[in-house]
Amino acid sequence: NAVHAAKNDRYNEMLYWTSGAFVLIAVPVSVHGIIKHLVNYYMPQVQKYVIRILFMVPIFSIQAWFSLCFHSAAEYIRAFRELYEAFVLSSFVYYIIELLGGEEQLSQKLRTKDPKHGRHGFLLKWCGAWQMGRPFMMNCKYGVLQYVLIKIIATVVVIVLQSLGKFNSGSWGWDSAYTYIAIIMNF
């Protein structure tokens, strides 16, 4: 048993150093990209979203490394990442809208599209067809923003349940909060 524990300690130490090395590579590379966008800030309506997206690399890599180093606090550290991910998801939708010319221009482009693009597939036929144009774009925006809201609420619930000792990540079962949160977040 002592031999096995020593091997685990060496493995964990190697894991910390290897992941730390990748963090030390990823963070400067992404910060360089962020600085380049800030120095060449000639399209602020688009670049502000790009910068938010680029910040995912340092935040996610540092979060992953901290979770390895501070295993007992991993769920709390992951919660911060989940909240930033929700923010970036909404930023990505606005980024796409800006790339396509803004809301008004996108609405006009969508009005010219075939109405068949507003119909849902087999599983979502009950939703009905979406009218192309502004209603289609707004439905897409609302759908993403609803998911962002659910993600934020689920993250807060996980933090509360974790602090009460009632959340076991990876524990599947009808009596496990993890099961229900995983189903809600992946449905």
Coordinates of C-alpha atoms in Angstrom, one line a residue:
N1 CA 0.0 0.0 0.0
A2 CA 2.8 2.4 0.8
V3 CA 4.5 1.6 -2.5
H4 CA 1.2 2.4 -4.3
A5 CA 0.8 5.7 -2.5
A6 CA 4.4 6.7 -3.4
K7 CA 3.7 5.9 -7.1
N8 CA 0.5 8.0 -6.9
D9 CA 2.5 10.9 -5.4
R10 CA 5.0 10.8 -8.2
Y11 CA 2.2 10.6 -10.8
N12 CA 0.4 13.5 -9.2
E13 CA 3.6 15.6 -9.1
M14 CA 4.3 14.8 -12.7
L15 CA 0.7 15.7 -13.6
Y16 CA 1.0 19.1 -11.8
W17 CA 4.3 20.0 -13.5
T18 CA 3.1 18.9 -17.0
S19 CA -0.2 20.7 -16.7
G20 CA 1.6 23.8 -15.3
A21 CA 4.0 23.8 -18.3
F22 CA 1.1 23.8 -20.7
V23 CA -0.5 26.6 -18.7
L24 CA 2.7 28.5 -19.0
I25 CA 2.6 28.1 -22.8
A26 CA -1.1 28.7 -23.3
V27 CA -1.5 31.8 -21.2
P28 CA 1.2 33.9 -22.9
V29 CA 0.1 32.9 -26.4
S30 CA -3.5 33.8 -25.7
V31 CA -2.5 37.1 -23.9
H32 CA -0.4 37.9 -27.0
G33 CA -3.5 37.5 -29.2
I34 CA -5.6 39.6 -26.7
I35 CA -3.0 42.4 -26.7
K36 CA -2.8 42.4 -30.5
H37 CA -6.6 42.9 -30.7
L38 CA -6.4 45.7 -28.1
V39 CA -3.5 47.4 -29.9
N40 CA -5.3 47.1 -33.3
Y41 CA -8.7 48.0 -31.9
Y42 CA -10.2 49.3 -35.2
M43 CA -13.5 47.4 -35.1
P44 CA -14.6 47.7 -31.4
Q45 CA -18.1 46.3 -32.1
V46 CA -16.6 43.0 -33.2
Q47 CA -13.3 42.9 -31.4
K48 CA -14.8 43.3 -27.9
Y49 CA -16.5 39.9 -28.4
V50 CA -13.3 38.3 -29.8
I51 CA -11.3 39.5 -26.7
R52 CA -14.0 37.9 -24.4
I53 CA -13.7 34.6 -26.3
L54 CA -9.9 34.7 -26.3
F55 CA -9.9 35.1 -22.5
M56 CA -11.3 31.6 -22.3
V57 CA -7.9 30.1 -22.9
P58 CA -6.1 31.6 -19.8
I59 CA -9.2 31.3 -17.6
F60 CA -9.9 27.7 -18.5
S61 CA -6.2 26.6 -18.4
I62 CA -5.6 28.3 -15.1
Q63 CA -8.8 26.9 -13.7
A64 CA -7.9 23.4 -14.7
W65 CA -4.4 23.7 -13.2
F66 CA -5.8 25.1 -9.9
S67 CA -8.4 22.3 -9.8
L68 CA -5.5 19.8 -10.0
C69 CA -3.5 21.6 -7.3
F70 CA -6.5 22.4 -5.0
H71 CA -8.6 19.3 -5.5
S72 CA -10.9 20.0 -2.5
A73 CA -11.9 23.3 -4.0
A74 CA -12.2 22.0 -7.6
E75 CA -16.0 22.4 -7.8
Y76 CA -15.9 26.0 -6.6
I77 CA -13.1 26.8 -9.1
R78 CA -15.1 25.0 -11.9
A79 CA -18.1 27.2 -11.0
F80 CA -16.2 30.3 -11.9
R81 CA -15.3 28.7 -15.3
E82 CA -19.0 27.8 -15.8
L83 CA -20.1 31.4 -15.2
Y84 CA -17.5 32.7 -17.6
E85 CA -18.5 30.1 -20.2
A86 CA -22.1 31.3 -20.0
F87 CA -20.9 34.9 -20.5
V88 CA -18.8 33.9 -23.5
L89 CA -21.6 31.9 -25.0
S90 CA -23.8 35.0 -25.1
S91 CA -20.9 37.1 -26.3
F92 CA -20.4 34.6 -29.2
V93 CA -24.0 35.1 -30.3
Y94 CA -23.6 38.8 -30.4
Y95 CA -20.2 38.4 -32.1
I96 CA -21.9 36.4 -34.9
I97 CA -24.7 39.0 -35.2
E98 CA -22.0 41.8 -35.5
L99 CA -20.0 39.9 -38.1
L100 CA -23.2 39.5 -40.2
G101 CA -23.7 43.3 -40.2
G102 CA -25.7 43.9 -37.0
E103 CA -29.2 43.1 -36.0
E104 CA -31.0 45.2 -38.7
Q105 CA -28.9 44.0 -41.6
L106 CA -29.1 40.4 -40.4
S107 CA -32.9 40.6 -40.1
Q108 CA -33.1 41.9 -43.6
K109 CA -30.8 39.1 -44.9
L110 CA -32.9 36.5 -43.1
R111 CA -36.1 37.9 -44.6
T112 CA -34.8 36.9 -48.0
K113 CA -34.2 33.3 -47.0
D114 CA -36.6 30.4 -47.8
P115 CA -39.2 29.8 -45.1
K116 CA -38.2 26.1 -44.9
H117 CA -35.2 27.2 -42.9
G118 CA -37.6 28.3 -40.1
R119 CA -39.1 24.8 -39.7
H120 CA -37.9 22.5 -37.0
G121 CA -36.8 18.9 -37.4
F122 CA -38.7 15.9 -36.3
L123 CA -38.2 16.1 -32.5
L124 CA -39.1 19.8 -32.3
K125 CA -42.0 19.9 -34.8
W126 CA -44.3 20.9 -31.9
C127 CA -42.5 24.3 -31.7
G128 CA -43.9 25.4 -35.1
A129 CA -42.1 27.2 -37.8
W130 CA -40.3 30.4 -37.1
Q131 CA -40.9 33.3 -39.4
M132 CA -37.8 34.3 -41.2
G133 CA -36.4 37.8 -40.6
R134 CA -36.3 39.6 -37.2
P135 CA -38.5 37.0 -35.4
F136 CA -36.1 34.2 -36.4
M137 CA -33.0 36.1 -35.2
M138 CA -34.8 37.1 -31.9
N139 CA -35.8 33.5 -31.3
C140 CA -32.2 32.3 -31.8
K141 CA -31.0 35.1 -29.4
Y142 CA -33.6 34.3 -26.8
G143 CA -32.8 30.5 -27.0
V144 CA -29.2 31.1 -26.3
L145 CA -29.9 33.6 -23.5
Q146 CA -32.3 31.2 -21.9
Y147 CA -29.6 28.5 -21.9
V148 CA -27.1 31.1 -20.4
L149 CA -29.6 31.8 -17.6
I150 CA -30.2 28.1 -17.0
K151 CA -26.4 27.6 -16.9
I152 CA -26.0 30.4 -14.3
I153 CA -28.8 29.0 -12.2
A154 CA -27.4 25.5 -12.4
T155 CA -23.9 26.7 -11.4
V156 CA -25.3 28.5 -8.4
V157 CA -27.3 25.4 -7.4
V158 CA -24.1 23.3 -7.7
I159 CA -22.2 25.7 -5.5
V160 CA -25.0 25.7 -2.8
L161 CA -25.3 21.9 -2.9
Q162 CA -21.5 21.4 -2.8
S163 CA -21.3 23.7 0.3
L164 CA -24.0 21.6 1.9
G165 CA -22.2 18.4 1.0
K166 CA -25.1 17.2 -1.1
F167 CA -23.4 17.3 -4.6
N168 CA -21.2 14.5 -5.7
S169 CA -19.8 15.2 -9.2
G170 CA -19.9 12.1 -11.4
S171 CA -22.3 10.3 -9.1
W172 CA -25.2 8.9 -11.2
G173 CA -28.4 7.8 -9.6
W174 CA -32.0 8.9 -9.0
D175 CA -31.1 10.2 -5.6
S176 CA -28.1 12.3 -6.9
A177 CA -28.4 16.0 -7.7
Y178 CA -25.6 15.5 -10.3
T179 CA -27.9 13.4 -12.4
Y180 CA -30.6 16.0 -12.7
I181 CA -28.2 18.9 -13.3
A182 CA -26.4 16.9 -16.0
I183 CA -29.7 16.1 -17.7
I184 CA -30.9 19.7 -17.6
M185 CA -27.6 21.1 -18.8
N186 CA -27.3 18.6 -21.7
F187 CA -30.9 18.4 -22.8

